[in-house]
């Protein structure tokens, strides 16, 4: 290792970071100043990567989980040759800049995931490591290794304090993900001061208890960092945490204090730091010449490494044409087997969670890249996969079922990491009410435009005896409020099959499928082109009448069959029932489409087993909101519905008014 060059890179990271933050008058200099060496060693000596091709399939992945230190990442990406120019660095934190306040996936070359909400980055790194091991087991052969890379992450105290990292790292230890290596920038400082005021546990012992290898070193000894990485790689049955003792805001006047965490150094502070670092005090955005020279000399080596992999990949393809076809299908979401859709009759009566289980297993047979599991609820969620290579564990890396345990938040992050890695389509599952545990990660997945699939069962008060703690009433509305999240609530088995197909076809947004515990009566669709119409407008006419309806009922999920039953109990009025599979799509549809679906009815009643927030501007009056604006009760489902006045008979009474 050329330690002089590494020091030049570290100095340049500090120079670019402090100046970019000062120019923006916003940012977090503490991490870039304090942890520059680990970035320099990683990108210069450790990572298998090629800045000329940031999407190379077998590259190592690096996740800056401490995303507030984004200038650390932007600086090293710029220096090593990714598509981040000096002008980009100078426009840090400005509208339209690729150097966003926190790293954002899909905007900045070389950024592997959106990070910033602490703990989520390292948790997504766990998912990337899962994906690598799954693909390696499926595609590597005796003669050729085409999947063989590591996942790295940099965390700080904040990441380790957040609960999601505990969930994810516990899972990683259980799964023995030996190709996951995490660096802990241990500076013992957070925004409010020394972390001793809140965080004085023995992190090393905690991670050893999780089943990790724990190594310790000094941030400012590059050769030692490299040796620690080499030691980490020798341990193949445990992830590794490398604890690097550091000084936040290193070289600044207030180094080692909370003052350097999240504010520019100021003119005098920068002069002081530049003097300490030995760089020109009168030159902004200075890069030590040796830093550029060092990385320029690496270009041929990086390209040769990728070229060698491409040669290996082609040899593997010739030797294994069936595997190559599968590889291409996995990466393009194409069917890997000729499997027919599950067919449900409109007379079928079943819970939509049961229909979902049948649809999911059909989809898994058709698409070999579908993997996933539940947060310890596989039975109730109906997500048990049959004939899909068993459970993913250290002894069976081909397994397509992931046992997440009771870790909803981390589960979503792992799903995001698998999606970010590429080559697999993951789903996860829990009760709808527990979407609250994973919501913060769902939001980040939506921001990254990831097509995660969330199976959310037990979707209403009809959960019954478990009571209001498990009966979601506000959850559907809250999920619909997250931009770029598609929420599908199917009304019967046929709609459930379509919901699964729509979810898999998504390429740029997460999809939540809300499913019932109780059986729903299927129904003949008045709209014979309902599949096409529901994909265009999110809704279709489920039950129609002759001529202009007197009342149109807008309903979702279980309330569609309730509305159809209620309509049969009403005499003297013409009633239309519209099934809304996707509320947001219907809500965003052109007003002419909405009017056509409503059919000119002078009265509109809205029916959903949840709060009325989404429906107030459609219902003719407050009295026409057949919703539940309170928490539920504990008892048998039918008795709870009766107690709350949420039955077909009660809806019929409303329609008769």
Coordinates of C-alpha atoms in Angstrom, one line a residue, residues 147-425:
X147 CA -20.8 -13.9 -8.0
X148 CA -18.1 -13.1 -5.4
X149 CA -18.2 -9.7 -3.8
X150 CA -18.4 -8.0 -0.4
X151 CA -20.7 -5.5 1.1
X152 CA -19.2 -2.8 3.3
X153 CA -20.8 -0.1 5.4
X154 CA -19.7 2.8 7.6
X155 CA -21.7 3.5 10.7
X156 CA -21.4 5.9 13.7
X157 CA -22.9 5.9 17.1
X158 CA -26.2 7.2 15.8
X159 CA -26.7 4.2 13.5
X160 CA -25.9 1.8 16.3
X161 CA -28.3 3.5 18.7
X162 CA -31.3 3.2 16.3
X163 CA -33.2 0.0 16.8
X164 CA -33.3 -1.0 13.2
X165 CA -29.6 -1.7 13.1
X166 CA -29.9 -3.9 16.1
X167 CA -32.7 -5.9 14.4
X168 CA -30.7 -6.2 11.1
X169 CA -27.4 -6.9 12.6
X170 CA -28.9 -9.6 14.8
X171 CA -30.4 -11.2 11.7
X172 CA -27.0 -10.9 9.9
X173 CA -25.3 -12.7 12.7
X174 CA -27.9 -15.5 12.7
X175 CA -27.5 -15.9 8.9
X176 CA -23.7 -15.9 9.2
X177 CA -23.2 -13.4 6.4
X178 CA -19.4 -13.6 6.2
X179 CA -19.1 -11.2 3.3
X180 CA -20.6 -8.3 5.3
X181 CA -18.0 -6.0 6.8
X182 CA -19.0 -2.9 8.8
X183 CA -16.7 -0.1 10.0
X184 CA -17.7 1.7 13.2
X185 CA -16.4 5.3 13.3
X186 CA -16.2 5.4 17.1
X187 CA -15.8 9.1 18.0
X188 CA -18.2 9.0 21.0
X189 CA -19.9 12.2 20.0
X190 CA -23.5 13.0 18.9
X191 CA -25.4 16.3 18.4
X192 CA -26.1 16.8 22.1
X193 CA -22.6 16.1 23.2
X194 CA -20.7 13.0 24.4
X195 CA -22.5 9.8 23.7
X196 CA -21.7 8.8 27.3
X197 CA -24.9 10.6 28.3
X198 CA -27.0 8.1 26.5
X199 CA -24.8 5.3 25.0
X200 CA -22.2 3.7 27.2
X201 CA -22.8 0.0 26.4
X202 CA -20.0 -2.3 25.3
X203 CA -20.7 -2.4 21.5
X204 CA -18.1 -5.0 20.9
X205 CA -19.7 -7.5 23.3
X206 CA -23.1 -6.7 21.9
X207 CA -22.0 -7.6 18.4
X208 CA -20.1 -10.7 19.6
X209 CA -23.4 -11.8 21.1
X210 CA -25.1 -11.2 17.8
X211 CA -22.6 -13.7 16.3
X212 CA -20.2 -11.2 14.7
X213 CA -16.5 -11.1 14.6
X214 CA -15.3 -7.9 16.2
X215 CA -12.0 -6.3 15.4
X216 CA -10.5 -3.0 16.8
X217 CA -8.1 -0.4 15.3
X218 CA -7.1 3.2 14.9
X219 CA -8.8 5.3 12.2
X220 CA -5.5 7.1 11.5
X221 CA -3.4 4.1 10.7
X222 CA -4.2 3.2 7.1
X223 CA -2.0 0.1 7.0
X224 CA -3.7 -1.3 10.1
X225 CA -7.2 -0.7 8.5
X226 CA -6.1 -2.7 5.5
X227 CA -4.8 -5.6 7.7
X228 CA -8.1 -5.6 9.6
X229 CA -10.1 -5.9 6.4
X230 CA -7.8 -8.8 5.3
X231 CA -8.5 -10.5 8.7
X232 CA -12.2 -9.9 8.3
X233 CA -12.3 -11.6 5.0
X234 CA -10.7 -14.7 6.4
X235 CA -13.7 -15.2 8.7
X236 CA -16.3 -16.7 6.3
X237 CA -19.0 -17.7 8.8
X238 CA -19.5 -14.4 10.6
X239 CA -20.1 -10.8 9.6
X240 CA -17.4 -8.5 10.9
X241 CA -17.5 -5.2 12.8
X242 CA -14.3 -3.2 12.7
X243 CA -14.3 -0.6 15.4
X244 CA -12.0 2.3 14.5
X245 CA -11.3 4.8 17.2
X246 CA -11.5 8.3 15.7
X247 CA -11.7 12.0 16.5
X248 CA -14.8 13.8 15.2
X249 CA -13.9 16.9 13.2
X250 CA -10.2 15.9 13.1
X251 CA -7.9 18.9 12.4
X252 CA -10.5 21.6 13.1
X253 CA -10.2 23.9 16.1
X254 CA -13.0 22.2 18.0
X255 CA -12.1 18.6 17.1
X256 CA -13.5 16.0 19.4
X257 CA -16.5 18.1 20.3
X258 CA -20.2 18.1 19.2
X259 CA -19.6 21.6 17.7
X260 CA -18.0 20.0 14.6
X261 CA -20.9 17.5 14.0
X262 CA -23.4 19.5 12.0
X263 CA -22.2 23.0 11.2
X264 CA -19.7 24.6 8.9
X265 CA -16.3 25.3 10.4
X266 CA -16.4 29.0 9.6
X267 CA -13.6 30.9 7.9
X268 CA -11.3 30.9 10.8
X269 CA -11.9 27.2 11.5
X270 CA -11.1 26.3 7.9
X271 CA -7.8 28.3 8.1
X272 CA -6.9 26.4 11.2
X273 CA -7.7 23.1 9.7
X274 CA -5.8 23.8 6.5
X275 CA -2.8 24.8 8.5
X276 CA -2.9 21.6 10.5
X277 CA -3.3 19.6 7.3
X278 CA -0.5 21.4 5.5
X279 CA -2.5 22.6 2.5
X280 CA -2.7 26.1 1.0
X281 CA -4.8 28.3 3.2
X282 CA -5.7 30.6 0.3
X283 CA -6.9 27.9 -2.1
X284 CA -10.5 26.6 -1.9
X285 CA -11.3 23.0 -2.9
X286 CA -7.7 22.0 -3.0
X287 CA -6.8 18.5 -4.0
X288 CA -3.3 17.1 -3.2
X289 CA -1.9 16.3 -6.7
X290 CA -0.8 12.8 -5.5
X291 CA -4.4 12.0 -4.8
X292 CA -5.5 12.4 -8.4
X293 CA -2.3 10.7 -9.6
X294 CA -2.9 7.7 -7.3
X295 CA -6.3 7.0 -8.6
X296 CA -5.4 7.7 -12.3
X297 CA -2.8 4.9 -11.9
X298 CA -5.6 2.6 -10.7
X299 CA -7.8 3.0 -13.7
X300 CA -6.1 0.3 -15.8
X301 CA -6.1 -2.1 -12.8
X302 CA -9.8 -1.6 -12.2
X303 CA -10.7 -2.0 -15.9
X304 CA -8.6 -5.2 -16.1
X305 CA -10.4 -6.6 -13.1
X306 CA -13.8 -6.0 -14.7
X307 CA -12.5 -7.3 -18.1
X308 CA -11.3 -10.5 -16.4
X309 CA -14.7 -10.9 -14.9
X310 CA -16.4 -10.4 -18.2
X311 CA -14.2 -13.1 -19.7
X312 CA -15.1 -15.4 -16.9
X313 CA -18.8 -14.6 -17.3
X314 CA -18.7 -15.4 -21.0
X315 CA -16.9 -18.7 -20.4
X316 CA -19.5 -19.5 -17.8
X317 CA -22.3 -18.6 -20.2
X318 CA -21.0 -20.9 -22.9
X319 CA -20.6 -23.7 -20.5
X320 CA -23.9 -23.1 -18.7
X321 CA -26.4 -21.8 -21.3
X322 CA -29.4 -22.7 -19.1
X323 CA -28.0 -20.8 -16.2
X324 CA -27.2 -17.8 -18.4
X325 CA -30.8 -17.7 -19.6
X326 CA -31.9 -17.8 -16.0
X327 CA -29.4 -15.0 -15.1
X328 CA -30.9 -12.8 -17.8
X329 CA -34.4 -13.7 -16.7
X330 CA -33.6 -12.9 -13.1
X331 CA -32.2 -9.5 -14.0
X332 CA -35.1 -8.6 -16.3
X333 CA -38.0 -10.0 -14.3
X334 CA -38.9 -12.5 -17.0
X335 CA -40.6 -15.8 -16.4
X336 CA -38.3 -18.7 -15.7
X337 CA -41.0 -21.3 -16.2
X338 CA -44.2 -21.7 -18.2
X339 CA -46.8 -21.6 -15.4
X340 CA -50.4 -20.6 -15.8
X341 CA -52.1 -18.1 -13.5
X342 CA -54.2 -19.3 -10.6
X343 CA -57.8 -19.2 -11.7
X344 CA -60.5 -18.2 -9.2
X345 CA -64.2 -18.4 -10.0
X346 CA -66.4 -15.4 -9.2
X347 CA -68.4 -17.7 -6.9
X348 CA -65.3 -18.6 -4.7
X349 CA -65.6 -17.6 -1.1
X350 CA -62.3 -17.2 0.7
X351 CA -60.2 -14.8 2.6
X352 CA -58.0 -12.7 0.3
X353 CA -55.0 -13.7 2.4
X354 CA -55.7 -17.3 1.3
X355 CA -56.1 -16.3 -2.3
X356 CA -52.8 -14.3 -2.0
X357 CA -51.0 -17.4 -0.7
X358 CA -52.1 -19.4 -3.8
X359 CA -51.2 -16.5 -6.1
X360 CA -47.8 -16.0 -4.5
X361 CA -46.9 -19.7 -4.8
X362 CA -47.9 -19.6 -8.5
X363 CA -45.8 -16.5 -9.0
X364 CA -42.8 -18.1 -7.3
X365 CA -43.1 -21.1 -9.7
X366 CA -43.3 -18.7 -12.6
X367 CA -40.6 -16.3 -11.6
X368 CA -37.5 -17.9 -10.1
X369 CA -36.2 -14.6 -8.8
X370 CA -38.9 -14.0 -6.2
X371 CA -37.7 -14.4 -2.7
X372 CA -39.0 -13.4 0.7
X373 CA -40.7 -14.1 3.9
X374 CA -42.6 -12.9 6.9
X375 CA -41.9 -11.3 10.3
X376 CA -42.7 -14.6 12.1
X377 CA -46.2 -14.7 10.6
X378 CA -45.8 -16.9 7.6
X379 CA -48.8 -19.1 8.6
X380 CA -51.3 -16.2 9.3
X381 CA -49.9 -14.2 6.3
X382 CA -50.2 -17.2 4.0
X383 CA -46.7 -16.7 2.7
X384 CA -45.3 -20.2 3.1
X385 CA -43.5 -21.0 -0.1
X386 CA -43.9 -24.6 -1.4
X387 CA -41.3 -26.2 -3.6
X388 CA -39.0 -23.1 -3.5
X389 CA -35.7 -24.6 -2.3
X390 CA -36.6 -24.3 1.4
X391 CA -35.4 -21.8 4.0
X392 CA -32.5 -19.5 3.4
X393 CA -29.9 -20.2 6.1
X394 CA -26.2 -20.8 6.4
X395 CA -26.6 -24.4 5.3
X396 CA -28.9 -23.6 2.4
X397 CA -28.0 -20.4 0.5
X398 CA -30.4 -21.4 -2.3
X399 CA -33.4 -21.1 -0.1
X400 CA -36.0 -18.6 -1.3
X401 CA -37.8 -18.2 2.0
X402 CA -36.3 -15.7 4.4
X403 CA -37.2 -16.1 8.1
X404 CA -37.0 -12.5 9.4
X405 CA -38.2 -13.1 12.9
X406 CA -40.1 -10.4 14.7
X407 CA -38.2 -7.6 13.0
X408 CA -40.6 -5.6 10.8
X409 CA -38.4 -2.5 10.4
X410 CA -35.2 -4.4 9.5
X411 CA -37.3 -6.7 7.3
X412 CA -38.2 -3.8 5.0
X413 CA -34.6 -2.6 4.9
X414 CA -33.3 -6.1 4.0
X415 CA -35.9 -6.2 1.2
X416 CA -34.7 -2.8 0.0
X417 CA -31.1 -4.0 0.1
X418 CA -32.0 -7.1 -1.9
X419 CA -33.7 -5.0 -4.5
X420 CA -30.8 -2.5 -4.7
X421 CA -28.4 -5.3 -5.2
X422 CA -30.2 -6.5 -8.3
X423 CA -31.2 -9.9 -9.7
X424 CA -33.9 -10.8 -7.2
X425 CA -37.5 -9.6 -6.5

